[in-house]
Coordinates of C-alpha atoms in Angstrom, one line a residue:
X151 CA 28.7 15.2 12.5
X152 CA 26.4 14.8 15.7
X153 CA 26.1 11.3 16.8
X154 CA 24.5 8.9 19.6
X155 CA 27.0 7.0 21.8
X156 CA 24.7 4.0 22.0
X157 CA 24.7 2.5 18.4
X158 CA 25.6 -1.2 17.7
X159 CA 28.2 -2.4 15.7
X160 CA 26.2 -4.4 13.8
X161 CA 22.9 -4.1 11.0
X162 CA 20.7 -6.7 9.8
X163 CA 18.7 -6.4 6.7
X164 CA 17.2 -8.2 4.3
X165 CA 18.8 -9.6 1.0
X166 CA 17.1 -11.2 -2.1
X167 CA 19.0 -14.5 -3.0
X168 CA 17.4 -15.6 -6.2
X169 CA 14.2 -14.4 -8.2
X170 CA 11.0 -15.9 -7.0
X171 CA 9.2 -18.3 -9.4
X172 CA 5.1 -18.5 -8.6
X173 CA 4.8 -17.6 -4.4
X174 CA 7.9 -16.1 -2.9
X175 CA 9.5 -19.0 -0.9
X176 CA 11.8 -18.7 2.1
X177 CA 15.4 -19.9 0.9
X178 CA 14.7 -16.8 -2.2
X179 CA 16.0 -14.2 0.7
X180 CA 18.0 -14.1 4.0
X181 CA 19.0 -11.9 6.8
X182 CA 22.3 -10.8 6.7
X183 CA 24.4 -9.1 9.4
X184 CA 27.1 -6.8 8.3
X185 CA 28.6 -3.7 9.9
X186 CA 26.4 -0.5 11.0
X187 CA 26.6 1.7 7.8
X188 CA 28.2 5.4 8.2
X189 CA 26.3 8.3 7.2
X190 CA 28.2 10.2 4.5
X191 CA 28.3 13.8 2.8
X192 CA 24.4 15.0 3.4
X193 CA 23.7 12.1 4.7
X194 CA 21.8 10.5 8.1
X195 CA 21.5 7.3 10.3
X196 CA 18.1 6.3 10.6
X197 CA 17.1 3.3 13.4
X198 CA 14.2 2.3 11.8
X199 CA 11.4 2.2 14.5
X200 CA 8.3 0.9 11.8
X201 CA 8.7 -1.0 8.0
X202 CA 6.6 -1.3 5.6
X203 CA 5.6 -4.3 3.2
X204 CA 3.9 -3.8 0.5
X205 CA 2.3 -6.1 -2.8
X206 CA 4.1 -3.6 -5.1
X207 CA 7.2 -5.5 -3.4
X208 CA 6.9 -8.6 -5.1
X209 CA 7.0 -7.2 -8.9
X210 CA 10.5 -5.7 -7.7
X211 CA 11.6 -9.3 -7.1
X212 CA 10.9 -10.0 -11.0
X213 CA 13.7 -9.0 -13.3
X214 CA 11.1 -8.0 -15.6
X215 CA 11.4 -4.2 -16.9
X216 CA 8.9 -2.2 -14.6
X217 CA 7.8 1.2 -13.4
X218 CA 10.4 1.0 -10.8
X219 CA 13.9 -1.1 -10.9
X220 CA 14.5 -4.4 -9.7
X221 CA 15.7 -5.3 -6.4
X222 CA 19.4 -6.3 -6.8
X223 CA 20.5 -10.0 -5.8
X224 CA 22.6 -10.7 -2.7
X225 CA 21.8 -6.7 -1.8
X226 CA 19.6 -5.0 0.8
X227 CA 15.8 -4.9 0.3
X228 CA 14.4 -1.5 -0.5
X229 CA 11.0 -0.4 1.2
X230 CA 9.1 2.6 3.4
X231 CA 10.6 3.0 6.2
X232 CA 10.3 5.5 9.7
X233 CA 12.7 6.1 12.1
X234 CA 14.7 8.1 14.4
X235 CA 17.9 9.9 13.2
X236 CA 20.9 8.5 15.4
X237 CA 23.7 10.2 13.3
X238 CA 23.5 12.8 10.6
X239 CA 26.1 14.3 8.2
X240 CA 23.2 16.8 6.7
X241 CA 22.0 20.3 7.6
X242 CA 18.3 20.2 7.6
X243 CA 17.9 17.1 9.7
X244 CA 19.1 16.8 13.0
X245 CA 19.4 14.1 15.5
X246 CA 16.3 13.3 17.2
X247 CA 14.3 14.1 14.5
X248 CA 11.9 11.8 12.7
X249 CA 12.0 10.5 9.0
X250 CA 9.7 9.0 6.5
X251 CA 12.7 7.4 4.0
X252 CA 13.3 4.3 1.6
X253 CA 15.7 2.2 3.3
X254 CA 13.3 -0.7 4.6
X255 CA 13.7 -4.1 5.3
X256 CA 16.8 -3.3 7.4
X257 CA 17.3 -2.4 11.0
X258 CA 19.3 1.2 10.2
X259 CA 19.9 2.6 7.1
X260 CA 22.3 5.7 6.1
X261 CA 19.9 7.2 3.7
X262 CA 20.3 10.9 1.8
X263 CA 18.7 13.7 3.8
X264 CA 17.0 14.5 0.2
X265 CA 15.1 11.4 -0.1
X266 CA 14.3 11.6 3.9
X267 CA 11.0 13.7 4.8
X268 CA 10.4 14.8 8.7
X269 CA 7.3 13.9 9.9
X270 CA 5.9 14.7 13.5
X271 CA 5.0 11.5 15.7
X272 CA 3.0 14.1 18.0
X273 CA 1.1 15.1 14.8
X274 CA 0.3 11.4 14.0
X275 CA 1.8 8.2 15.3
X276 CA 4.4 7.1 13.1
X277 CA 3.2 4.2 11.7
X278 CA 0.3 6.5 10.2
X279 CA 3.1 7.7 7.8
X280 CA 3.8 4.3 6.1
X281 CA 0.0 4.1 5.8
X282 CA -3.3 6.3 6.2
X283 CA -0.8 9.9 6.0
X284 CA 1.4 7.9 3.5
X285 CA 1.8 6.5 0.2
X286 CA -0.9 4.0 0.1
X287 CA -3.3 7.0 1.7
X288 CA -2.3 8.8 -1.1
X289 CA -2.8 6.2 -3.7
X290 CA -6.5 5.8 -2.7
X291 CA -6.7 9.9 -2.8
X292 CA -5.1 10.0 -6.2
X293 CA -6.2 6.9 -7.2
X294 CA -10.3 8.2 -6.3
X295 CA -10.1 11.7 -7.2
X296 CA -7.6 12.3 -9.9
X297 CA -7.6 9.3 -11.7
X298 CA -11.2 7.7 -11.7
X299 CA -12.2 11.1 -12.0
X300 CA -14.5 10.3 -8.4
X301 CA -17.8 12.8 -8.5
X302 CA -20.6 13.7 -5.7
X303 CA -23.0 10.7 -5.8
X304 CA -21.1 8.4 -7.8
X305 CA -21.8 4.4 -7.0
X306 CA -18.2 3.0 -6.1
X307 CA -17.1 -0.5 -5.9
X308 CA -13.7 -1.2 -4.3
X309 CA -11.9 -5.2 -4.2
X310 CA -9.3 -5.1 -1.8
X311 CA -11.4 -3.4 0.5
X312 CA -10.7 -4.6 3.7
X313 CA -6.5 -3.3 2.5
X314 CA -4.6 -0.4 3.4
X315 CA -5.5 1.1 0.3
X316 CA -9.2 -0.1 -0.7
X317 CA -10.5 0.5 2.9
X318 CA -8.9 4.3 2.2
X319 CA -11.0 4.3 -0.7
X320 CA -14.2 3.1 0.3
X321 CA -14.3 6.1 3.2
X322 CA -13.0 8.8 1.0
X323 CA -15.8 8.4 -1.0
X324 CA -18.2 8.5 1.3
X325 CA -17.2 11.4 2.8
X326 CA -17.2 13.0 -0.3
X327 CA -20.6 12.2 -0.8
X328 CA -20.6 8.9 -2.6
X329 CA -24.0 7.6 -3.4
X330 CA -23.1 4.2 -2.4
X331 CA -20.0 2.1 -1.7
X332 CA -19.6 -1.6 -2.2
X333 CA -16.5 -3.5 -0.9
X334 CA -15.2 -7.3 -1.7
X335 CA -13.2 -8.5 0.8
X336 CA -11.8 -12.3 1.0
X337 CA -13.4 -13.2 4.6
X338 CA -17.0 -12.9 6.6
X339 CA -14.9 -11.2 9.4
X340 CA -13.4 -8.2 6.9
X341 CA -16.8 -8.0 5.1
X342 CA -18.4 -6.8 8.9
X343 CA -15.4 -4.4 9.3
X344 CA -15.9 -3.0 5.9
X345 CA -19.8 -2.1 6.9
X346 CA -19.9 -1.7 10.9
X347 CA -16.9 0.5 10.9
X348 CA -15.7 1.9 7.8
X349 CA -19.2 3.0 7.3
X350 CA -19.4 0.6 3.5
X351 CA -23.3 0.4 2.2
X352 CA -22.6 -3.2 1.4
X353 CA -19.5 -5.8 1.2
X354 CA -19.3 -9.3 0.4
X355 CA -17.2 -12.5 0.2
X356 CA -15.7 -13.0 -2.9
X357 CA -14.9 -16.6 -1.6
X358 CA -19.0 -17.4 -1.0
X359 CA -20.4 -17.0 -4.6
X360 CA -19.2 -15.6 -8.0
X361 CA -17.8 -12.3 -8.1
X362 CA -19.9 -11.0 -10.9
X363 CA -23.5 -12.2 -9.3
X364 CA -22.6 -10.6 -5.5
X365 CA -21.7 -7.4 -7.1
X366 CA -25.1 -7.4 -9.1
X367 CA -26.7 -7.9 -6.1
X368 CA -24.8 -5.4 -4.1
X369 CA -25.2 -3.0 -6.7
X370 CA -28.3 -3.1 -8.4
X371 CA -28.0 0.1 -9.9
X372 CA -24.5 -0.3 -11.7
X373 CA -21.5 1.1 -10.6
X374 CA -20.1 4.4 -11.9
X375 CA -16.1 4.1 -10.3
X376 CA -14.4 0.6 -9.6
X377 CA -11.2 1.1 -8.0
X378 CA -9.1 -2.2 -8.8
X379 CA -6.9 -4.0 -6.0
X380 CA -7.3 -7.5 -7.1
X381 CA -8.0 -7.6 -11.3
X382 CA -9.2 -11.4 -12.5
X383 CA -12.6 -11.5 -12.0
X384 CA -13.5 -8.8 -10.0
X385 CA -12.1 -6.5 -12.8
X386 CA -14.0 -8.6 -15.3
X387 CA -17.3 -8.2 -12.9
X388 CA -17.2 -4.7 -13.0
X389 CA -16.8 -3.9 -15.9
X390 CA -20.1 -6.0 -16.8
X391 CA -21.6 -3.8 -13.9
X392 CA -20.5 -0.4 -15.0
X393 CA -23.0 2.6 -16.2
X394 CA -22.6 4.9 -18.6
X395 CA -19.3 7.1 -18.5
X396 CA -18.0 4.5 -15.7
X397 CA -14.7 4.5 -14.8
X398 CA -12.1 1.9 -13.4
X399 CA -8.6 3.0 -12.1
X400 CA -6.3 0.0 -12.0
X401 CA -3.9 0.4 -8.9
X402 CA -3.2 -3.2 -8.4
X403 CA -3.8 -7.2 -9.3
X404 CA -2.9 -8.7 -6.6
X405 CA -4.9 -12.1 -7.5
X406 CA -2.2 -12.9 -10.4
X407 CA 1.4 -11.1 -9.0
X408 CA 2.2 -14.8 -8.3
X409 CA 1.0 -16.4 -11.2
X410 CA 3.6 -18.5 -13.9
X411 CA 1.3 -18.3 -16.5
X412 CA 0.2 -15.4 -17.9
X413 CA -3.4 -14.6 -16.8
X414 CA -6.6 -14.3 -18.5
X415 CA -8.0 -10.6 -19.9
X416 CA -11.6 -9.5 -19.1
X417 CA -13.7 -11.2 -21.4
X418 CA -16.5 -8.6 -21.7
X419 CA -14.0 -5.8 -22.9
X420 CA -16.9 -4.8 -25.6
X421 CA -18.6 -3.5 -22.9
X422 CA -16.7 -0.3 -22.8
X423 CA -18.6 0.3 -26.0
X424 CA -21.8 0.3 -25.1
X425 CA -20.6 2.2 -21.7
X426 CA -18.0 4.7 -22.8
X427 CA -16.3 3.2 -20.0
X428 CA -12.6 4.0 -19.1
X429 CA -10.0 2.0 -17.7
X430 CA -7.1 3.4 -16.8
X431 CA -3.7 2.9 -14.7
X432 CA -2.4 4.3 -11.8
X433 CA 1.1 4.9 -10.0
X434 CA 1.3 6.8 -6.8
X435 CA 4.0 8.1 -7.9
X436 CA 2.6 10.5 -10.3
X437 CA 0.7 12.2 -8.2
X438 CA 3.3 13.3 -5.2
X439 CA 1.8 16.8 -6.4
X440 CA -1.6 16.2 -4.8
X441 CA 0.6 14.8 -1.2
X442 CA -0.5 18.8 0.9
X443 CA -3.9 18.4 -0.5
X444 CA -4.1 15.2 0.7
X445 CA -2.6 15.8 4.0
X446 CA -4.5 18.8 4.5
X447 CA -7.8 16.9 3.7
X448 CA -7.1 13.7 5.3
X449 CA -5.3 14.8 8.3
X450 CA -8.1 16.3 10.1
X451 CA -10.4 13.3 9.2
X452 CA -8.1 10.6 10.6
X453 CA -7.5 13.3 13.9
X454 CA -11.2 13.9 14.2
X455 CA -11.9 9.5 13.6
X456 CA -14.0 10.6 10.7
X457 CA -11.2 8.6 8.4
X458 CA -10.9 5.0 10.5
X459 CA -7.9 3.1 9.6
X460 CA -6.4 -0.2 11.1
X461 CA -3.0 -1.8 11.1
X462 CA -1.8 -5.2 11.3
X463 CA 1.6 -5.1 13.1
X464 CA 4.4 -8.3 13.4
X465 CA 7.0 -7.6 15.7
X466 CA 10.6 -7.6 14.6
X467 CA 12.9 -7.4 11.4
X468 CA 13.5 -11.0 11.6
X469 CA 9.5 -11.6 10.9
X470 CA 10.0 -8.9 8.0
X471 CA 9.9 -11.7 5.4
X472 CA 6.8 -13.4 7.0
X473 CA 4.6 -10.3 7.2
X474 CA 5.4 -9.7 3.5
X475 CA 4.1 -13.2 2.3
X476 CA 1.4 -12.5 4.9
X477 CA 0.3 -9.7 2.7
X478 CA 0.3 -11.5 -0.4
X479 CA -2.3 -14.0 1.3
X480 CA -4.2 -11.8 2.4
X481 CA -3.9 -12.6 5.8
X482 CA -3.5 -8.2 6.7
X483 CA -6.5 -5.8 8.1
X484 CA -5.4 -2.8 6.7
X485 CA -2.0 -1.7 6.5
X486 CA 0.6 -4.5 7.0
X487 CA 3.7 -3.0 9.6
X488 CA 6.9 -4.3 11.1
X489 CA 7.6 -2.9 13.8
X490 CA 11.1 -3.5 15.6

């Protein structure tokens, strides 16, 4: 095993106490110092350099049966994660070398050289891979082409916009020859970002008016693809504004993940009638066979600054917590990062 002389002989990482009821409070998790963590049999030691939080997070916090398991009690957090390799036990990853992996929320993390992917920080920097390069880039690729089914001169509306996934969207489509593209975003300052530099036709406040009348007057024409970030009303909106053959993809619902009562459906359902409209899920996961297209496509767009991306970065693990709820209000630009 090749090592670095300089490690500490302590960790810190993240550890859910108790199951969140409604918003996430601070006395549900702690940081918790144990010893540094060995790698074992085809195994490495990453120091995590950049962590990701995500909304997704918050389901895992449920013990409700999901897509992906529950995060354990009184165990380390699980999230995306880049680092350096300080220590490795495997063959194809060295020291020195850089890894995209799962073991977030923590400080290091001794993570299977399977499950870690190299990535090049003189390619991109590496934050990039937890976002625009990364999963939630991929999610608003997949999420556009494969599963809303995203066609030359299509009318798209995105909620979330202003998000590490919705403002992926919005610019995909353009560039793919989008007809027009609408973005809801929840402040005046977002809604100018979304049209002055991500290059959105229109954008509005959901906070200054009803949902369904600023998308009307945002999109006159209809909208053919309504990629969902937020669900509640802006789901229920566009489904009233969608033409013929429309279709939604459902990535996220961010406005009810905290709820304790179980929220309302779209009330103008009927409408898919009349519209042959489709609505339909999405999990990134699914669609890790698209991840070289997507690099292949995206990468030159986000070198050349055709593809604009921004991130909103808090400074160490011990804020990990706080930039997570920060996501869940909103309070993000883009993609939400820890860096430590």
């Amino acid at each position: 095993m090749s090592d670095s002389p300089t490690l500490p002989a302590v960790n810190r990482a993240w550890h859910l106490l108790s199951r969140p009821v409604g918003w996430p409070k601070p006395e549900d998790f702690a940081l918790v110092e144990s010893e540094l963590p060995q790698p074992g049999d085809g195994q490495v030691l990453v120091r995590n350099e950049y962590l990701s939080v995500d909304p997704y997070m918050r389901g895992r916090m449920s013990a409700a049966k999901s897509y992906v398991a529950p995060y354990e009690l009184d165990k380390p957090m699980q999230g995306g994660a880049v680092g350096e390799v300080v220590a490795s036990n495997a063959e194809n990853i060295a020291v020195g070398d850089h890894v995209l992996h799962y073991g977030g929320w923590r400080e290091y993390a001794a993570v299977d050289a399977r499950q870690a992917v190299k990535v090049d920080p003189e390619a991109a920097p590496l934050s990039a891979y937890l976002g625009v390069l990364g999963m939630t880039g991929l999610t608003a690729y997949a999420g556009l082409l494969r599963t809303a089914s995203f066609k030359e001169g299509d009318i798209v509306f995105v909620s979330g916009a202003a998000g590490a996934v919705g403002s992926q969207v919005g610019q995909i489509a353009r560039l793919k020859g989008a007809s027009r593209v609408i973005g809801s975003a929840g402040s005046d300052e977002k809604v100018e970002l979304l049209v002055d530099e991500y290059g959105f036709d229109a954008a509005f406040n959901y906070k200054n008016g009803p949902v369904s009348e600023q998308l009307r007057a945002a999109a006159p024409d209809g909208v053919d693809v309504y990629f969902d970030n937020v669900g509640g009303d802006h789901l229920e909106a566009a489904i009233g504004s969608l033409n013929q053959g429309g279709r939604i993809a459902i990535c996220g619902m961010i406005s009810v993940y905290n709820a304790t009562e179980p929220a309302p459906g779209p009330r103008n359902l009927a409408r898919l009638i009349q519209t042959r409209g489709r609505i339909e899920g999405l999990l990134v996961g699914d669609h890790y066979d698209l991840q070289p297209q997507f690099v292949q496509e995206v990468g030159p767009w986000v070198r050349s600054g055709e593809l604009k991306y921004r991130e909103t970065v808090v400074e160490g693990v011990e804020n990990t917590l706080e930039a997570f709820l920060g996501v869940l209000r909103g309070d993000n630009t883009g993609k939400m990062i820890v860096k430590l």
